[in-house]
């Protein structure tokens, strides 16, 4: 089993690249953002509770996303491992993930960080808003808040990965194919 963290600021291309990496390396793609949006769309009590937090671009509580992930990492049928997309987003989540994987005899093998500057992130998310229908992509203030939340609460996870020795930074600017190639090079070091 090989477990990959896809990391980077909102709009850095985590979702797009995770989907193709999951296909190429036969990994189960787990996106907490997608899981939460599915709860919202289904109108579940959890979805209703999280809606305002997500619309504001804030992080939902750690225990909520940890429970969502805990419910999924039992089901690897036929897969070579997991690619976590948008999780962990706090050091607490990272520690919880390490513990959960450790309990199953697994570990985090690689943390891929997509490096993209703020101006490019803003451009990409404004473009994505035209097709995604996501409320949190549509408003410049919310996009700025999401980037600020990333810098304050999520970036510390990079230090966590550096200390643990599984961190790899990748230039996230360029064509989707070029960035995919850079990510694959890093993947080959653990596959
Ligand atoms: P994403 O699709 O990854 O950009 O996530 C969309 C929104 O879902 C975020 O802005 C948060 O409100 C929430 N969210 C997704 N993943 C997490 C996470 N790991 N921790 C906290 N909140 C999350």
PDB file of N, CA and C and ligand atoms in Angstrom, residues 10 14 31-34 36-37 50 53-55 57-62 65 85-90 93 128 134 136 146, ligand 1:
ATOM      1  N   UNK A  10      -5.868  26.436  -2.011  1.00  0.00           N
ATOM      2  CA  UNK A  10      -7.070  26.283  -2.819  1.00  0.00           C
ATOM      3  C   UNK A  10      -6.812  26.814  -4.229  1.00  0.00           C
ATOM      4  N   UNK A  14      -5.045  20.543  -6.943  1.00  0.00           N
ATOM      5  CA  UNK A  14      -5.035  19.268  -6.191  1.00  0.00           C
ATOM      6  C   UNK A  14      -6.065  18.284  -6.740  1.00  0.00           C
ATOM      7  N   UNK A  31     -11.338  12.864  -1.316  1.00  0.00           N
ATOM      8  CA  UNK A  31     -11.369  14.313  -1.196  1.00  0.00           C
ATOM      9  C   UNK A  31     -12.402  14.702  -0.142  1.00  0.00           C
ATOM     10  N   UNK A  32     -11.949  15.313   0.952  1.00  0.00           N
ATOM     11  CA  UNK A  32     -12.905  15.710   1.998  1.00  0.00           C
ATOM     12  C   UNK A  32     -13.840  16.805   1.483  1.00  0.00           C
ATOM     13  N   UNK A  33     -13.340  17.687   0.585  1.00  0.00           N
ATOM     14  CA  UNK A  33     -14.208  18.710  -0.005  1.00  0.00           C
ATOM     15  C   UNK A  33     -15.354  18.057  -0.778  1.00  0.00           C
ATOM     16  N   UNK A  34     -15.024  17.047  -1.601  1.00  0.00           N
ATOM     17  CA  UNK A  34     -16.073  16.340  -2.361  1.00  0.00           C
ATOM     18  C   UNK A  34     -17.049  15.647  -1.417  1.00  0.00           C
ATOM     19  N   UNK A  36     -17.816  16.463   1.649  1.00  0.00           N
ATOM     20  CA  UNK A  36     -18.659  17.464   2.316  1.00  0.00           C
ATOM     21  C   UNK A  36     -19.692  18.033   1.349  1.00  0.00           C
ATOM     22  N   UNK A  37     -19.289  18.269   0.091  1.00  0.00           N
ATOM     23  CA  UNK A  37     -20.257  18.780  -0.897  1.00  0.00           C
ATOM     24  C   UNK A  37     -21.349  17.742  -1.169  1.00  0.00           C
ATOM     25  N   UNK A  50     -22.676  22.153   8.099  1.00  0.00           N
ATOM     26  CA  UNK A  50     -21.386  22.614   7.588  1.00  0.00           C
ATOM     27  C   UNK A  50     -21.506  23.684   6.504  1.00  0.00           C
ATOM     28  N   UNK A  53     -20.184  27.309   7.133  1.00  0.00           N
ATOM     29  CA  UNK A  53     -18.720  27.325   7.324  1.00  0.00           C
ATOM     30  C   UNK A  53     -18.036  27.236   5.961  1.00  0.00           C
ATOM     31  N   UNK A  54     -18.525  26.308   5.119  1.00  0.00           N
ATOM     32  CA  UNK A  54     -17.905  26.117   3.808  1.00  0.00           C
ATOM     33  C   UNK A  54     -18.123  27.332   2.910  1.00  0.00           C
ATOM     34  N   UNK A  55     -19.316  27.898   2.976  1.00  0.00           N
ATOM     35  CA  UNK A  55     -19.616  29.065   2.128  1.00  0.00           C
ATOM     36  C   UNK A  55     -18.730  30.247   2.502  1.00  0.00           C
ATOM     37  N   UNK A  57     -15.672  29.916   3.506  1.00  0.00           N
ATOM     38  CA  UNK A  57     -14.276  29.576   3.225  1.00  0.00           C
ATOM     39  C   UNK A  57     -13.484  29.241   4.472  1.00  0.00           C
ATOM     40  N   UNK A  58     -14.200  28.951   5.571  1.00  0.00           N
ATOM     41  CA  UNK A  58     -13.519  28.541   6.812  1.00  0.00           C
ATOM     42  C   UNK A  58     -13.358  27.025   6.813  1.00  0.00           C
ATOM     43  N   UNK A  59     -12.581  26.507   7.756  1.00  0.00           N
ATOM     44  CA  UNK A  59     -12.420  25.054   7.866  1.00  0.00           C
ATOM     45  C   UNK A  59     -13.530  24.477   8.735  1.00  0.00           C
ATOM     46  N   UNK A  60     -14.066  23.336   8.350  1.00  0.00           N
ATOM     47  CA  UNK A  60     -15.021  22.642   9.219  1.00  0.00           C
ATOM     48  C   UNK A  60     -14.212  22.001  10.360  1.00  0.00           C
ATOM     49  N   UNK A  61     -14.860  21.654  11.480  1.00  0.00           N
ATOM     50  CA  UNK A  61     -14.094  21.131  12.630  1.00  0.00           C
ATOM     51  C   UNK A  61     -13.307  19.862  12.282  1.00  0.00           C
ATOM     52  N   UNK A  62     -12.146  19.732  12.910  1.00  0.00           N
ATOM     53  CA  UNK A  62     -11.275  18.570  12.666  1.00  0.00           C
ATOM     54  C   UNK A  62     -12.019  17.247  12.841  1.00  0.00           C
ATOM     55  N   UNK A  65     -14.076  16.039   9.681  1.00  0.00           N
ATOM     56  CA  UNK A  65     -13.363  15.463   8.521  1.00  0.00           C
ATOM     57  C   UNK A  65     -12.603  14.198   8.909  1.00  0.00           C
ATOM     58  N   UNK A  85      -6.840  14.157  -0.803  1.00  0.00           N
ATOM     59  CA  UNK A  85      -6.889  15.439  -1.516  1.00  0.00           C
ATOM     60  C   UNK A  85      -7.661  16.438  -0.640  1.00  0.00           C
ATOM     61  N   UNK A  86      -6.957  17.469  -0.169  1.00  0.00           N
ATOM     62  CA  UNK A  86      -7.618  18.469   0.689  1.00  0.00           C
ATOM     63  C   UNK A  86      -7.717  18.014   2.134  1.00  0.00           C
ATOM     64  N   UNK A  87      -7.024  16.977   2.466  1.00  0.00           N
ATOM     65  CA  UNK A  87      -6.944  16.448   3.833  1.00  0.00           C
ATOM     66  C   UNK A  87      -5.554  15.827   3.997  1.00  0.00           C
ATOM     67  N   UNK A  88      -4.840  16.078   5.075  1.00  0.00           N
ATOM     68  CA  UNK A  88      -5.178  16.917   6.226  1.00  0.00           C
ATOM     69  C   UNK A  88      -4.981  18.409   5.938  1.00  0.00           C
ATOM     70  N   UNK A  89      -5.740  19.236   6.645  1.00  0.00           N
ATOM     71  CA  UNK A  89      -5.642  20.682   6.478  1.00  0.00           C
ATOM     72  C   UNK A  89      -5.203  21.371   7.769  1.00  0.00           C
ATOM     73  N   UNK A  90      -4.985  20.606   8.817  1.00  0.00           N
ATOM     74  CA  UNK A  90      -4.414  21.134  10.063  1.00  0.00           C
ATOM     75  C   UNK A  90      -3.432  20.090  10.575  1.00  0.00           C
ATOM     76  N   UNK A  93      -5.238  17.231  12.140  1.00  0.00           N
ATOM     77  CA  UNK A  93      -5.732  16.239  11.162  1.00  0.00           C
ATOM     78  C   UNK A  93      -4.593  15.337  10.683  1.00  0.00           C
ATOM     79  N   UNK A 128     -12.697  28.998 -12.487  1.00  0.00           N
ATOM     80  CA  UNK A 128     -13.398  27.781 -12.076  1.00  0.00           C
ATOM     81  C   UNK A 128     -14.836  28.100 -11.658  1.00  0.00           C
ATOM     82  N   UNK A 134     -19.621  26.584  -7.522  1.00  0.00           N
ATOM     83  CA  UNK A 134     -19.307  26.629  -6.090  1.00  0.00           C
ATOM     84  C   UNK A 134     -19.406  28.050  -5.562  1.00  0.00           C
ATOM     85  N   UNK A 136     -18.169  29.198  -2.931  1.00  0.00           N
ATOM     86  CA  UNK A 136     -16.914  29.677  -2.346  1.00  0.00           C
ATOM     87  C   UNK A 136     -15.870  30.034  -3.401  1.00  0.00           C
ATOM     88  N   UNK A 146     -10.069  32.032   1.944  1.00  0.00           N
ATOM     89  CA  UNK A 146      -9.617  30.637   1.843  1.00  0.00           C
ATOM     90  C   UNK A 146      -8.091  30.572   1.745  1.00  0.00           C
TER      91      UNK A 146
HETATM   92  P1  LIG B   1     -12.025  21.879  -1.099  1.00  0.00           P
HETATM   93  O1  LIG B   1     -12.941  21.275  -2.111  1.00  0.00           O
HETATM   94  O2  LIG B   1     -10.937  20.938  -0.685  1.00  0.00           O
HETATM   95  O3  LIG B   1     -11.504  23.233  -1.496  1.00  0.00           O
HETATM   96  O4  LIG B   1     -12.906  22.110   0.228  1.00  0.00           O
HETATM   97  C1  LIG B   1     -14.029  22.972   0.226  1.00  0.00           C
HETATM   98  C2  LIG B   1     -14.360  23.381   1.660  1.00  0.00           C
HETATM   99  O5  LIG B   1     -14.679  22.229   2.425  1.00  0.00           O
HETATM  100  C3  LIG B   1     -13.218  24.053   2.429  1.00  0.00           C
HETATM  101  O6  LIG B   1     -13.127  25.442   2.171  1.00  0.00           O
HETATM  102  C4  LIG B   1     -13.629  23.745   3.861  1.00  0.00           C
HETATM  103  O7  LIG B   1     -14.690  24.582   4.284  1.00  0.00           O
HETATM  104  C5  LIG B   1     -14.169  22.330   3.745  1.00  0.00           C
HETATM  105  N1  LIG B   1     -13.098  21.322   3.906  1.00  0.00           N
HETATM  106  C6  LIG B   1     -12.672  20.410   2.982  1.00  0.00           C
HETATM  107  N2  LIG B   1     -11.698  19.625   3.470  1.00  0.00           N
HETATM  108  C7  LIG B   1     -11.477  20.048   4.744  1.00  0.00           C
HETATM  109  C8  LIG B   1     -10.587  19.643   5.767  1.00  0.00           C
HETATM  110  N3  LIG B   1      -9.695  18.651   5.589  1.00  0.00           N
HETATM  111  N4  LIG B   1     -10.656  20.295   6.956  1.00  0.00           N
HETATM  112  C9  LIG B   1     -11.546  21.288   7.168  1.00  0.00           C
HETATM  113  N5  LIG B   1     -12.402  21.728   6.237  1.00  0.00           N
HETATM  114  C10 LIG B   1     -12.388  21.122   5.028  1.00  0.00           C
END
